[in-house]
Tab-separated table of C-alpha atoms in Angstrom:
chain	number	residue	atom	x	y	z
A	1	MET	CA	-6.926	-69.898	66.855
A	2	SER	CA	-6.943	-69.703	63.073
A	3	ILE	CA	-9.614	-67.790	61.174
A	4	ARG	CA	-10.985	-71.048	59.765
A	5	ASN	CA	-11.411	-72.673	63.174
A	6	PHE	CA	-12.804	-69.470	64.662
A	7	SER	CA	-15.393	-69.170	61.889
A	8	PHE	CA	-16.359	-72.829	62.173
A	9	SER	CA	-16.794	-72.592	65.958
A	10	TRP	CA	-18.932	-69.462	65.764
A	11	SER	CA	-21.006	-70.973	62.965
A	12	LEU	CA	-21.619	-74.069	65.073
A	13	VAL	CA	-22.676	-71.915	68.038
A	14	VAL	CA	-25.084	-69.793	65.980
A	15	ILE	CA	-26.603	-72.781	64.157
A	16	SER	CA	-27.052	-74.684	67.416
A	17	ILE	CA	-28.847	-71.731	69.025
A	18	ILE	CA	-31.243	-71.442	66.092
A	19	PHE	CA	-31.756	-75.223	66.080
A	20	SER	CA	-32.544	-75.346	69.823
A	21	LEU	CA	-34.962	-72.423	69.812
A	22	SER	CA	-36.810	-73.582	66.689
A	23	SER	CA	-37.023	-77.253	67.644
A	24	PRO	CA	-40.603	-78.481	68.306
A	25	THR	CA	-39.412	-81.128	70.791
A	26	TRP	CA	-37.267	-81.163	73.896
A	27	PHE	CA	-35.027	-83.814	72.426
A	28	GLY	CA	-34.220	-81.499	69.517
A	29	ALA	CA	-33.494	-78.668	71.957
A	30	TRP	CA	-31.164	-80.980	73.892
A	31	VAL	CA	-29.307	-81.940	70.706
A	32	GLY	CA	-28.891	-78.254	69.858
A	33	MET	CA	-27.444	-77.500	73.294
A	34	GLU	CA	-24.949	-80.328	72.894
A	35	MET	CA	-23.855	-78.919	69.527
A	36	ASN	CA	-23.544	-75.530	71.185
A	37	LEU	CA	-21.309	-76.981	73.895
A	38	PHE	CA	-18.747	-78.302	71.409
A	39	GLY	CA	-18.638	-74.968	69.576
A	40	ALA	CA	-18.205	-73.098	72.870
A	41	VAL	CA	-15.370	-75.350	74.026
A	42	ALA	CA	-13.509	-74.724	70.783
A	43	LEU	CA	-13.866	-70.957	71.220
A	44	MET	CA	-12.883	-70.857	74.891
A	45	VAL	CA	-9.872	-73.170	74.980
A	46	GLY	CA	-6.510	-71.425	74.939
A	47	SER	CA	-2.841	-72.297	74.999
A	48	THR	CA	-2.384	-72.014	78.774
A	49	LYS	CA	-2.914	-74.802	81.266
A	50	GLN	CA	-5.281	-72.635	83.286
A	51	SER	CA	-7.600	-72.061	80.330
A	52	VAL	CA	-7.689	-75.783	79.546
A	53	ASP	CA	-8.566	-76.484	83.170
A	54	SER	CA	-11.395	-73.934	83.085
A	55	VAL	CA	-12.786	-75.333	79.842
A	56	PHE	CA	-12.750	-78.848	81.319
A	57	LYS	CA	-14.719	-77.640	84.350
A	58	TYR	CA	-17.200	-75.898	82.061
A	59	PHE	CA	-17.582	-79.026	79.936
A	60	PHE	CA	-18.172	-81.151	83.039
A	61	ALA	CA	-20.823	-78.774	84.440
A	62	GLN	CA	-22.674	-78.488	81.130
A	63	SER	CA	-22.548	-82.260	80.625
A	64	PHE	CA	-24.003	-82.789	84.076
A	65	GLY	CA	-26.855	-80.393	83.286
A	66	SER	CA	-27.506	-82.185	79.997
A	67	SER	CA	-27.551	-85.519	81.827
A	68	VAL	CA	-30.257	-84.273	84.178
A	69	ILE	CA	-32.321	-83.038	81.233
A	70	ILE	CA	-32.036	-86.270	79.265
A	71	MET	CA	-32.840	-88.240	82.424
A	72	GLY	CA	-36.088	-86.297	82.722
A	73	LEU	CA	-36.933	-86.979	79.082
A	74	VAL	CA	-36.268	-90.697	79.505
A	75	MET	CA	-38.388	-90.879	82.678
A	76	GLY	CA	-41.330	-89.359	80.841
A	77	GLY	CA	-42.716	-92.784	79.966
A	78	TRP	CA	-42.727	-94.084	83.578
A	79	VAL	CA	-43.437	-91.168	85.892
A	80	GLY	CA	-45.836	-88.256	85.963
A	81	LEU	CA	-45.379	-84.869	84.357
A	82	GLY	CA	-44.293	-83.204	87.620
A	83	PRO	CA	-40.972	-85.064	88.090
A	84	VAL	CA	-40.174	-84.653	84.389
A	85	MET	CA	-40.643	-80.888	84.522
A	86	ALA	CA	-38.590	-80.723	87.722
A	87	CYS	CA	-35.695	-82.518	86.010
A	88	LEU	CA	-35.885	-80.211	83.000
A	89	VAL	CA	-35.880	-77.086	85.156
A	90	LEU	CA	-33.071	-78.319	87.422
A	91	GLY	CA	-30.961	-79.318	84.413
A	92	LEU	CA	-31.378	-75.838	82.961
A	93	MET	CA	-30.470	-74.314	86.344
A	94	VAL	CA	-27.150	-76.181	86.215
A	95	LYS	CA	-26.489	-74.911	82.704
A	96	VAL	CA	-27.059	-71.233	83.560
A	97	GLY	CA	-25.141	-71.489	86.848
A	98	ALA	CA	-28.031	-70.650	89.155
A	99	ALA	CA	-27.678	-71.321	92.895
A	100	PRO	CA	-27.340	-73.895	94.379
A	101	PHE	CA	-25.719	-75.142	91.146
A	102	HIS	CA	-23.357	-72.170	90.811
A	103	PHE	CA	-20.253	-74.144	91.824
A	104	TRP	CA	-18.655	-73.885	88.389
A	105	VAL	CA	-19.156	-70.238	87.406
A	106	VAL	CA	-16.305	-68.451	89.213
A	107	GLU	CA	-13.924	-71.397	88.782
A	108	VAL	CA	-14.411	-71.299	85.012
A	109	LEU	CA	-14.185	-67.522	84.662
A	110	LYS	CA	-10.870	-67.162	86.486
A	111	GLY	CA	-8.994	-69.143	83.838
A	112	ILE	CA	-10.339	-67.663	80.599
A	113	ARG	CA	-9.859	-64.444	78.656
A	114	VAL	CA	-12.090	-61.389	79.118
A	115	GLU	CA	-13.798	-61.870	75.748
A	116	CYS	CA	-14.554	-65.482	76.704
A	117	MET	CA	-16.101	-64.223	79.936
A	118	TRP	CA	-18.483	-62.111	77.878
A	119	PHE	CA	-19.303	-65.050	75.608
A	120	LEU	CA	-19.957	-67.382	78.538
A	121	LEU	CA	-22.204	-64.965	80.427
A	122	THR	CA	-24.275	-63.756	77.475
A	123	VAL	CA	-24.468	-66.013	74.414
A	124	GLN	CA	-24.219	-69.286	76.319
A	125	LYS	CA	-27.100	-68.469	78.654
A	126	LEU	CA	-29.500	-67.491	75.893
A	127	VAL	CA	-30.927	-70.927	75.007
A	128	PRO	CA	-31.353	-72.244	78.590
A	129	LEU	CA	-33.139	-69.054	79.680
A	130	MET	CA	-35.428	-69.159	76.663
A	131	LEU	CA	-36.301	-72.773	77.496
A	132	VAL	CA	-36.950	-71.896	81.137
A	133	THR	CA	-39.732	-69.535	80.058
A	134	GLN	CA	-41.490	-72.503	78.439
A	135	VAL	CA	-41.383	-74.962	81.368
A	136	GLY	CA	-40.477	-72.978	84.459
A	137	GLN	CA	-43.497	-70.738	84.960
A	138	GLY	CA	-45.167	-71.787	88.207
A	139	SER	CA	-42.352	-74.189	89.120
A	140	TRP	CA	-41.249	-74.145	92.766
A	141	ALA	CA	-37.693	-74.874	91.645
A	142	LEU	CA	-37.627	-71.671	89.588
A	143	PHE	CA	-38.787	-69.528	92.519
A	144	VAL	CA	-36.248	-71.078	94.889
A	145	CYS	CA	-33.308	-70.879	92.468
A	146	SER	CA	-34.160	-67.293	91.533
A	147	GLY	CA	-34.219	-65.956	95.097
A	148	LEU	CA	-31.261	-68.065	96.197
A	149	SER	CA	-29.136	-66.969	93.218
A	150	VAL	CA	-29.688	-63.283	93.950
A	151	LEU	CA	-28.758	-63.718	97.623
A	152	VAL	CA	-25.747	-65.996	97.015
A	153	GLY	CA	-24.361	-63.844	94.204
A	154	SER	CA	-24.789	-60.619	96.174
A	155	ILE	CA	-23.392	-61.851	99.497
A	156	SER	CA	-20.476	-63.789	97.961
A	157	GLY	CA	-19.519	-60.823	95.792
A	158	VAL	CA	-18.730	-58.733	98.864
A	159	GLY	CA	-15.443	-60.612	99.234
A	160	ALA	CA	-14.481	-60.424	95.557
A	161	THR	CA	-10.805	-59.602	95.021
A	162	SER	CA	-10.429	-59.929	91.238
A	163	LEU	CA	-12.310	-59.233	88.035
A	164	SER	CA	-13.278	-62.878	87.506
A	165	ARG	CA	-14.747	-63.195	90.997
A	166	LEU	CA	-16.535	-59.855	90.767
A	167	VAL	CA	-18.077	-60.635	87.370
A	168	GLY	CA	-18.740	-64.259	88.351
A	169	TYR	CA	-20.705	-63.543	91.510
A	170	SER	CA	-22.398	-60.614	89.809
A	171	SER	CA	-23.516	-62.951	87.015
A	172	ILE	CA	-24.966	-65.397	89.563
A	173	ALA	CA	-27.033	-62.573	91.051
A	174	HIS	CA	-28.125	-61.406	87.593
A	175	THR	CA	-29.038	-64.988	86.723
A	176	GLY	CA	-31.448	-64.876	89.643
A	177	TRP	CA	-32.995	-61.718	88.238
A	178	SER	CA	-33.199	-63.330	84.800
A	179	LEU	CA	-35.001	-66.341	86.261
A	180	ALA	CA	-37.430	-64.001	88.001
A	181	ALA	CA	-38.050	-62.360	84.625
A	182	CYS	CA	-38.775	-65.813	83.143
A	183	ILE	CA	-41.738	-66.112	85.491
A	184	SER	CA	-43.517	-63.339	83.604
A	185	GLY	CA	-42.652	-64.464	80.100
A	186	MET	CA	-40.341	-63.782	77.197
A	187	SER	CA	-40.889	-60.028	76.847
A	188	VAL	CA	-39.767	-59.173	80.383
A	189	LEU	CA	-36.797	-61.521	80.060
A	190	TRP	CA	-35.575	-59.845	76.865
A	191	PHE	CA	-36.094	-56.408	78.417
A	192	TYR	CA	-33.874	-57.337	81.352
A	193	LEU	CA	-31.256	-59.256	79.371
A	194	LEU	CA	-30.722	-56.358	76.972
A	195	ALA	CA	-29.943	-53.988	79.843
A	196	TYR	CA	-27.619	-56.507	81.511
A	197	TRP	CA	-25.774	-57.405	78.325
A	198	ILE	CA	-25.161	-53.755	77.393
A	199	SER	CA	-23.848	-53.020	80.898
A	200	LEU	CA	-21.644	-56.118	81.012
A	201	THR	CA	-20.277	-55.534	77.509
A	202	GLY	CA	-19.325	-51.964	78.342
A	203	PHE	CA	-17.672	-52.888	81.630
A	204	LEU	CA	-15.619	-55.756	80.180
A	205	ARG	CA	-14.671	-53.560	77.241
A	206	PHE	CA	-12.704	-51.333	79.620
A	207	SER	CA	-11.192	-54.235	81.549
A	208	LYS	CA	-7.746	-55.490	80.611
A	209	GLY	CA	-7.092	-58.938	82.000
A	210	ASP	CA	-8.061	-60.460	85.342
A	211	TRP	CA	-6.815	-57.588	87.490
A	212	ARG	CA	-6.792	-57.451	91.275
A	213	LEU	CA	-9.124	-54.888	92.851
A	214	SER	CA	-6.351	-53.701	95.160
A	215	SER	CA	-4.231	-52.595	92.211
A	216	TRP	CA	-6.921	-51.404	89.820
A	217	GLY	CA	-6.839	-47.777	88.946
A	218	GLY	CA	-9.827	-47.864	86.676
A	219	GLU	CA	-10.229	-47.109	83.034
A	220	GLY	CA	-11.924	-43.796	83.505
A	221	LEU	CA	-15.478	-42.782	84.213
A	222	ALA	CA	-16.799	-45.096	81.502
A	223	SER	CA	-16.056	-48.279	83.452
A	224	CYS	CA	-17.734	-46.840	86.523
A	225	PHE	CA	-20.821	-45.825	84.531
A	226	PHE	CA	-21.255	-49.380	83.280
A	227	LEU	CA	-20.583	-50.706	86.783
A	228	PHE	CA	-23.357	-48.491	88.141
A	229	SER	CA	-25.649	-49.880	85.462
A	230	LEU	CA	-24.732	-53.457	86.449
A	231	GLY	CA	-25.607	-52.643	90.041
A	232	GLY	CA	-28.982	-51.185	89.108
A	233	PHE	CA	-28.279	-47.632	90.225
A	234	PRO	CA	-30.749	-45.068	88.848
A	235	PRO	CA	-30.965	-43.595	86.275
A	236	PHE	CA	-28.915	-46.184	84.309
A	237	LEU	CA	-30.220	-49.062	82.185
A	238	GLY	CA	-29.791	-51.724	84.841
A	239	PHE	CA	-32.152	-49.893	87.181
A	240	PHE	CA	-35.026	-49.946	84.695
A	241	GLY	CA	-34.368	-53.601	83.880
A	242	LYS	CA	-34.630	-54.561	87.554
A	243	LEU	CA	-37.650	-52.302	88.014
A	244	ALA	CA	-39.474	-54.079	85.185
A	245	VAL	CA	-38.736	-57.473	86.756
A	246	MET	CA	-39.957	-56.387	90.185
A	247	VAL	CA	-43.177	-54.973	88.772
A	248	ALA	CA	-43.784	-58.205	86.860
A	249	VAL	CA	-43.004	-60.400	89.877
A	250	VAL	CA	-45.554	-58.616	92.082
A	251	GLY	CA	-48.439	-60.374	90.364
A	252	ALA	CA	-46.780	-63.785	90.076
A	253	CYS	CA	-44.899	-64.303	93.355
A	254	PRO	CA	-44.824	-61.285	95.736
A	255	LEU	CA	-42.697	-63.203	98.249
A	256	LEU	CA	-39.848	-63.294	95.714
A	257	LEU	CA	-39.532	-59.515	96.011
A	258	ILE	CA	-37.819	-59.907	99.396
A	259	PRO	CA	-34.634	-61.687	98.188
A	260	LEU	CA	-34.582	-59.536	95.037
A	261	ALA	CA	-34.640	-56.306	97.044
A	262	VAL	CA	-32.213	-57.507	99.742
A	263	GLY	CA	-29.766	-58.907	97.204
A	264	SER	CA	-29.834	-55.734	95.139
A	265	VAL	CA	-29.033	-53.553	98.151
A	266	VAL	CA	-26.185	-55.852	99.282
A	267	SER	CA	-24.664	-55.898	95.787
A	268	TRP	CA	-24.527	-52.110	95.774
A	269	GLY	CA	-21.873	-52.421	98.485
A	270	TYR	CA	-19.276	-54.217	96.389
A	271	TYR	CA	-20.031	-52.208	93.258
A	272	LEU	CA	-19.341	-49.020	95.219
A	273	PHE	CA	-16.273	-50.730	96.717
A	274	VAL	CA	-14.798	-51.243	93.238
A	275	VAL	CA	-15.579	-47.667	92.235
A	276	SER	CA	-13.874	-46.383	95.401
A	277	PHE	CA	-10.611	-48.073	94.363
A	278	SER	CA	-10.831	-46.352	91.022
A	279	VAL	CA	-11.466	-42.980	92.676
A	280	ILE	CA	-8.588	-43.377	95.110
A	281	GLN	CA	-5.925	-44.725	92.766
A	282	SER	CA	-6.526	-42.831	89.587
A	283	SER	CA	-7.968	-39.677	88.135
A	284	LEU	CA	-11.304	-40.606	86.662
A	285	VAL	CA	-12.046	-37.430	84.824
A	286	THR	CA	-10.923	-37.942	81.258
A	287	THR	CA	-12.369	-36.363	78.164
A	288	SER	CA	-13.028	-39.594	76.282
A	289	SER	CA	-14.693	-41.403	79.163
A	290	SER	CA	-16.778	-38.509	80.496
A	291	ARG	CA	-18.386	-38.101	77.085
A	292	LEU	CA	-20.002	-41.526	77.512
A	293	LEU	CA	-22.193	-40.315	80.379
A	294	VAL	CA	-24.588	-38.405	78.116
A	295	PRO	CA	-25.284	-41.229	75.618
A	296	MET	CA	-25.702	-43.728	78.483
A	297	LEU	CA	-28.292	-41.526	80.151
A	298	VAL	CA	-29.977	-40.856	76.804
A	299	MET	CA	-30.258	-44.635	76.256
A	300	SER	CA	-32.180	-44.903	79.526
A	301	VAL	CA	-34.965	-42.614	78.319
A	302	PRO	CA	-36.409	-44.886	75.596
A	303	TYR	CA	-35.814	-47.840	77.900
A	304	LEU	CA	-37.995	-46.232	80.562
A	305	MET	CA	-40.657	-45.299	78.025
A	306	GLY	CA	-40.682	-48.853	76.634
A	307	MET	CA	-41.458	-50.513	79.967
A	308	HIS	CA	-45.212	-50.377	79.288
A	309	LEU	CA	-44.688	-52.555	76.210
A	310	VAL	CA	-43.456	-55.538	78.240
A	311	LEU	CA	-45.488	-55.184	81.442
């Protein structure tokens, strides 16, 4: 992709995000998400047939979610507020890839580059999650999709054999945690997303292509540190992010704690499974990677101290 096209696509994505979040109406937010979709497609498409196939699947899934949202907006003049809100929430669930609408996540990730994986799982979920906090609080659909996403992502990830499947199912589980954070408002959601995005960025930074777990030797201790953070192992960032969500959920929906806790424990299994391959097949102790342990642990201290600001 040329610099001009790259700049135009990123500009369209950024402008659409600002437009959606600042729009006073749902129709304006929908228009912004459609603009965002075209910018994302331009960034993700590559020269290989597999990447084109993945982008088509992503475009289809996002279009379906947008159709559900616009259907809810159109029905607003004939039906009550309840069905309209249900359509809006369900449409947003499709867009973020929450269970049971997670059918597209892994299929899209396995055909795109690592940097596109990061873009899809971070930037592209920002607007839908922000909108969920406005309409989803108290919605039965949000509770169901949150718990189901954590369980589906955790259980399905046990059989992951490649980077795309590992990150894909992990993202479905983290989407469930993000939706649980939405129940308590914007501050808890941002607190959790920041921890997840830092962990995901660090892990993908040390990943080179869609490798197979059976042949991965690891990229040193650094990749394992970020993987521990993704899994929510203490004392890394991911642990404090999940702790904040669980504390916030206690007052809103205590029953949701069951799938959150069960899913988190199950996901530890495949995170440790990946680390074991790295331990067996390569020497993890390298000077450059081991130096990252101290700053990662230091980052957790202000994160722990800042929990009282969002709870």
